[in-house]
mmCIF file of C-alpha atoms in Angstrom:
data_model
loop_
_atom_site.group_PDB
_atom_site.id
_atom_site.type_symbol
_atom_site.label_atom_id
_atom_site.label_comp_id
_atom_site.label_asym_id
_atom_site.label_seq_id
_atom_site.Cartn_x
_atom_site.Cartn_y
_atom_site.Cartn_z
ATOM 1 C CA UNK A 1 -2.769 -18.660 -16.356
ATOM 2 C CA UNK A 2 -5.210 -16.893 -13.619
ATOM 3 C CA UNK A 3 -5.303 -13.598 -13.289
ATOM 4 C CA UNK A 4 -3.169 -12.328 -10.300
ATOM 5 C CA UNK A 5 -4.871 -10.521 -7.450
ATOM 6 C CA UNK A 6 -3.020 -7.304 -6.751
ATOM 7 C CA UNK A 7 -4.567 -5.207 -3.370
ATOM 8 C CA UNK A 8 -4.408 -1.220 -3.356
ATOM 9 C CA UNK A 9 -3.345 -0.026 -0.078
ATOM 10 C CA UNK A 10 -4.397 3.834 -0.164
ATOM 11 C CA UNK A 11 -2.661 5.714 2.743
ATOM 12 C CA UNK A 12 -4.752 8.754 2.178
ATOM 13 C CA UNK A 13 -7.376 9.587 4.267
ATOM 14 C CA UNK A 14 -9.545 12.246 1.822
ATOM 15 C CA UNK A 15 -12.405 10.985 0.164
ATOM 16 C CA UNK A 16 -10.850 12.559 -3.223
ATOM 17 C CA UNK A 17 -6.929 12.872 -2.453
ATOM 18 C CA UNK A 18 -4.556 12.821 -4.567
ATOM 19 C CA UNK A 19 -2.994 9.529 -3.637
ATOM 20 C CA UNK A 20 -6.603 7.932 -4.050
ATOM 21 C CA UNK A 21 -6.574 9.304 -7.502
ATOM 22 C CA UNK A 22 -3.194 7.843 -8.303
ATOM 23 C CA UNK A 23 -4.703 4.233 -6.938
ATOM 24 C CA UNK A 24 -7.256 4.835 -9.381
ATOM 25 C CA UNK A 25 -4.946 5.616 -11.974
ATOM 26 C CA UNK A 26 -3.361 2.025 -10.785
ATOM 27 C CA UNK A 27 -6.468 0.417 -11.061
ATOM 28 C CA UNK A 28 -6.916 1.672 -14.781
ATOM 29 C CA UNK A 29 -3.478 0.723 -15.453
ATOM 30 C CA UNK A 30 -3.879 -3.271 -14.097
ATOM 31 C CA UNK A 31 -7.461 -3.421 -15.674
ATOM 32 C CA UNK A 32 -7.734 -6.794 -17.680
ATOM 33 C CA UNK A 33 -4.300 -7.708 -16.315
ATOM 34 C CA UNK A 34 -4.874 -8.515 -13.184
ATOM 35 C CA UNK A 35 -7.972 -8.252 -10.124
ATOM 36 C CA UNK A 36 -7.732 -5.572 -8.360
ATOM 37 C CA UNK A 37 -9.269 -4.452 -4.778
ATOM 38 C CA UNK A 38 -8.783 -1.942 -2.819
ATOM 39 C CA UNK A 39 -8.280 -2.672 1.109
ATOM 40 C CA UNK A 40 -10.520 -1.252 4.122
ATOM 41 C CA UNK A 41 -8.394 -1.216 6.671
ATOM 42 C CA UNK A 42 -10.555 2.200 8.270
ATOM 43 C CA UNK A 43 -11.610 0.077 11.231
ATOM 44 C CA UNK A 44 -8.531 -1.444 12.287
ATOM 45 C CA UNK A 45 -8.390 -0.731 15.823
ATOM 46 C CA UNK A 46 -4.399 1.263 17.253
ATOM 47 C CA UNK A 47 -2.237 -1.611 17.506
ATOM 48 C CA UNK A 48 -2.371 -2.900 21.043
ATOM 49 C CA UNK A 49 -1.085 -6.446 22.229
ATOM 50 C CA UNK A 50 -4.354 -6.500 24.545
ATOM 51 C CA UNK A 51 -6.562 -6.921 21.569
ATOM 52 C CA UNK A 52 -4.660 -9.697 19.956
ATOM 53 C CA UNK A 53 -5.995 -12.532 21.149
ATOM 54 C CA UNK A 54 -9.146 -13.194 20.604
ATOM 55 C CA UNK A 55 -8.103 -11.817 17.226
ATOM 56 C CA UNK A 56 -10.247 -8.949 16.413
ATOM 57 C CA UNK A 57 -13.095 -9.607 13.332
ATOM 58 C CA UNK A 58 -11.487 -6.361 12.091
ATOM 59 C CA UNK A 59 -8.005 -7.757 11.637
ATOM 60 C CA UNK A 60 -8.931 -10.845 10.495
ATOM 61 C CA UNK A 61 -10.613 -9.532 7.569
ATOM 62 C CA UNK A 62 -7.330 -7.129 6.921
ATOM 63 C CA UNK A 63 -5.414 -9.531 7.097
ATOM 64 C CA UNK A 64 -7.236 -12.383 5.242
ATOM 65 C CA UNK A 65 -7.490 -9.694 2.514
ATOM 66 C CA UNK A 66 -3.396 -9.465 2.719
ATOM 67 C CA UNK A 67 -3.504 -13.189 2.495
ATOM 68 C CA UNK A 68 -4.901 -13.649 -0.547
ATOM 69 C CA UNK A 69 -3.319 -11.323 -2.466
ATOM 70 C CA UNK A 70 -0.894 -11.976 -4.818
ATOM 71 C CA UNK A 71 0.892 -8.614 -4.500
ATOM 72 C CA UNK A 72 -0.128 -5.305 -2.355
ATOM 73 C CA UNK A 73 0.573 -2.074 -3.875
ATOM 74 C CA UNK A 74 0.686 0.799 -1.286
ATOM 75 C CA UNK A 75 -0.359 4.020 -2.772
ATOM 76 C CA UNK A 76 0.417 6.530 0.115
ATOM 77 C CA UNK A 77 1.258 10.536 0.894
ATOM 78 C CA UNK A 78 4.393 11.696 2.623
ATOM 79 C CA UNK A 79 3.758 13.028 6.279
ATOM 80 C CA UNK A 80 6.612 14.566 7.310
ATOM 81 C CA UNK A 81 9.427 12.611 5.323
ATOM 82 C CA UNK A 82 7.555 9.508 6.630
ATOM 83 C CA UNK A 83 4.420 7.237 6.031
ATOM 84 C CA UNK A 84 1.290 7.954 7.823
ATOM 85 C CA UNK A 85 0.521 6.381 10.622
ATOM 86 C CA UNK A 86 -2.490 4.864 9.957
ATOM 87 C CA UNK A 87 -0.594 3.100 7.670
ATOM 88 C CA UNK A 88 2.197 2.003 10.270
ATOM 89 C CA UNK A 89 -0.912 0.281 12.091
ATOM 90 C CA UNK A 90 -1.927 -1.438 9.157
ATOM 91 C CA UNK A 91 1.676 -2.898 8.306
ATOM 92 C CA UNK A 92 1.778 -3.419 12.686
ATOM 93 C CA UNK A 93 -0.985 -5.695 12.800
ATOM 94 C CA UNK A 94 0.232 -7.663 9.347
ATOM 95 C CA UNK A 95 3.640 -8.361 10.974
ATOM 96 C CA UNK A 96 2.312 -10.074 14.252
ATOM 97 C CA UNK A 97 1.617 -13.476 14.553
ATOM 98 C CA UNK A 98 -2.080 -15.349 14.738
ATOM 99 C CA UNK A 99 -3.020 -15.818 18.381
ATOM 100 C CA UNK A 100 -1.464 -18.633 20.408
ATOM 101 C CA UNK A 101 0.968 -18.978 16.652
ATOM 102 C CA UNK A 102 4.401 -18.885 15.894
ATOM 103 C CA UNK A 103 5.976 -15.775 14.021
ATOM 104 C CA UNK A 104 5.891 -17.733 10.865
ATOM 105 C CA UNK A 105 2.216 -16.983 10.683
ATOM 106 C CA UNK A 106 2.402 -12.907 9.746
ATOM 107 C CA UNK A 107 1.101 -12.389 7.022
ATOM 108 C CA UNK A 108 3.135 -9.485 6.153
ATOM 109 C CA UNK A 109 6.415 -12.514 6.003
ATOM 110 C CA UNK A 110 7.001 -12.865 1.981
ATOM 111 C CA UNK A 111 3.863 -10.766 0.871
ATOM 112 C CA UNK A 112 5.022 -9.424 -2.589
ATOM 113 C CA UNK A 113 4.975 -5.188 -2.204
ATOM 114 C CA UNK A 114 5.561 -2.153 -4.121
ATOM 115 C CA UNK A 115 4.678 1.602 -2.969
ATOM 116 C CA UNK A 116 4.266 4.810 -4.980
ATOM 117 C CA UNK A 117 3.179 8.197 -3.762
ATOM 118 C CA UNK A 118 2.468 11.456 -4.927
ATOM 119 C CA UNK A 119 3.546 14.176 -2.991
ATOM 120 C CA UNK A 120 5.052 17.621 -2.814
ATOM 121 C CA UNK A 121 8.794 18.531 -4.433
ATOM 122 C CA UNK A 122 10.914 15.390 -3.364
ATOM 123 C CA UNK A 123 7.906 12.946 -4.947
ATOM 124 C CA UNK A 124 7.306 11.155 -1.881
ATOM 125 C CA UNK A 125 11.112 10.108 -1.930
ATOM 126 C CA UNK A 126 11.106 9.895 1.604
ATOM 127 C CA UNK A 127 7.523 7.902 2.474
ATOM 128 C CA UNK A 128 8.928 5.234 -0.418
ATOM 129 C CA UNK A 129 11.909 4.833 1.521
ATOM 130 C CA UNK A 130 10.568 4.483 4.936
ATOM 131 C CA UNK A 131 7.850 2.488 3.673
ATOM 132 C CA UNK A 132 10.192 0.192 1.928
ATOM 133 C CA UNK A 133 12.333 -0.574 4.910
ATOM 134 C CA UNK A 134 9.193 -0.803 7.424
ATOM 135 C CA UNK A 135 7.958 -3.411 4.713
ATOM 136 C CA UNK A 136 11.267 -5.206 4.634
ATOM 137 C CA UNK A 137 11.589 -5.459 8.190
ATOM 138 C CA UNK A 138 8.208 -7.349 8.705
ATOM 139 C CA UNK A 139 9.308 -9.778 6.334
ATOM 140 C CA UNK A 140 7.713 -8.745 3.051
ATOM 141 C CA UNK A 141 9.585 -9.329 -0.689
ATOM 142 C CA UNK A 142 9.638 -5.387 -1.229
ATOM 143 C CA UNK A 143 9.843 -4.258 -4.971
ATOM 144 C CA UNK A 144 11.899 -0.997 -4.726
ATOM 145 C CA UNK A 145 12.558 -0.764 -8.318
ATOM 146 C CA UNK A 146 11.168 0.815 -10.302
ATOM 147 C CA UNK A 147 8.497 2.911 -7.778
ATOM 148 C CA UNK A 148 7.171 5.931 -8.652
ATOM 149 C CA UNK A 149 7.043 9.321 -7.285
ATOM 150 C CA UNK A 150 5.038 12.255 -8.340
ATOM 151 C CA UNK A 151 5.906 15.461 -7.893
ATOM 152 C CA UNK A 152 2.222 17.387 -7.949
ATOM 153 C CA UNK A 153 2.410 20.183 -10.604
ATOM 154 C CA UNK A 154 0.866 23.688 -9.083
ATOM 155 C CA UNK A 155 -2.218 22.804 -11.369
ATOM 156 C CA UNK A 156 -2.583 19.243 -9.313
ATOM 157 C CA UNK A 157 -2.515 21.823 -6.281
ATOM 158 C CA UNK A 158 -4.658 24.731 -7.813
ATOM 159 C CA UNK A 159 -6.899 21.965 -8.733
ATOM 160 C CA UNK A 160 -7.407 19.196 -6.247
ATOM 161 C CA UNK A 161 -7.109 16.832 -9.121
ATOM 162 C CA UNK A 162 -4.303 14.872 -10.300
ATOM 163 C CA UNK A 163 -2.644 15.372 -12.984
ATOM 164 C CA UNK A 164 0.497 13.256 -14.424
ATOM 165 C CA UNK A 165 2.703 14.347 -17.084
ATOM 166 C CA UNK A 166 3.871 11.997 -19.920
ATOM 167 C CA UNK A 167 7.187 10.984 -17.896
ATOM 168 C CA UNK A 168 4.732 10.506 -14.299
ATOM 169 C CA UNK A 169 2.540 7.772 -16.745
ATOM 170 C CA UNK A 170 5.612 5.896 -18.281
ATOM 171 C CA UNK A 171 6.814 5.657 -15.187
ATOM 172 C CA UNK A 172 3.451 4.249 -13.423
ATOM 173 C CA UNK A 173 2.696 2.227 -16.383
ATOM 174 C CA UNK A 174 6.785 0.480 -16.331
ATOM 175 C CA UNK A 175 6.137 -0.391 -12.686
ATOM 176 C CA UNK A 176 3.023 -1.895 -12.989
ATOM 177 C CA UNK A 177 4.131 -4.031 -15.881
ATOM 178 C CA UNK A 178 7.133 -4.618 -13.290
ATOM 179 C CA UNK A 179 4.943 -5.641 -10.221
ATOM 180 C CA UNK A 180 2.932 -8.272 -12.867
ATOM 181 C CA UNK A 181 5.940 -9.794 -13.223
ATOM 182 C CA UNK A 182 7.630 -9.255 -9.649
ATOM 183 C CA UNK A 183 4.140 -11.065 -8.427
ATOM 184 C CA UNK A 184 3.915 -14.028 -11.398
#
């Protein structure tokens, strides 16, 4: 059987944060089991209905990237009990139709998704939620179970670098062996 093709979404913004070390941690994870890529969605222009059509070269590629993935796994800090919002653009372009097309043609309608986060005391609880029903309500197969959350240890924040305990890397390592499978 082929190799799956699983897409990072990382809804960080720093060129080292902590949520793009936990996508690398992904990464490491999936090696061998599965592609992986990691999506630029940095030039995805604010959602507006006046750019839609001609469809923007920027969007296509987004969302030709979402299209031929087998599963996306979004990898994303909390903001304020809530997903950024560059990532609420991303997911708003996915869930509209191709120009002149009927709604069927989103691609965010049955892409395969899973989200983790690492975050401050509540371990991204929050962002996974919100994400989860955002992702749910554009049509995507949303694997809420199991996700992981990481609660960043006072070295991760002394440090700038990431560090999981044993529990934080069962827990990544059971969901990705559950996404293989939720995506198969």
């Amino acid at each position: 059987m082929a190799q799956k093709n699983v897409l990072l979404v990382i809804g960080t913004l720093r060129k080292n944060g902590f949520n793009k070390q936990l996508a690398e941690r992904v990464q490491q994870l999936l090696d061998g089991r599965a592609s992986v890529s990691v999506l630029d969605y940095s030039k995805l222009p604010l959602m507006n209905q006046d750019l839609e059509n001609p469809e923007q070269p920027e969007v296509a590629a987004v969302r030709e990237q979402v299209r031929n993935a087998d599963g996306v796994w979004f990898v994303s800090p909390q903001y304020n009990a809530s997903f950024p919002g560059h990532v609420k653009n991303l997911v708003d372009w996915l869930s509209r139709p191709l120009p002149g097309q009927g709604r069927d043609t989103a691609v965010s309608g049955g892409m395969k998704a899973t989200v983790s986060g690492a975050g401050g005391r509540t371990a991204t609880a929050e962002m996974r939620a919100a994400l989860d029903s955002l992702l749910e309500f554009v049509g995507a197969k949303v694997m809420r179970e199991p996700e992981t959350g990481i609660a960043l240890s006072g070295e991760s924040w002394g440090t700038g670098t990431l560090t999981l305990s044993a529990e934080d890397e069962a827990a990544l390592a059971a969901q990705a062996d559950a996404f293989l499978k939720f995506i198969a």
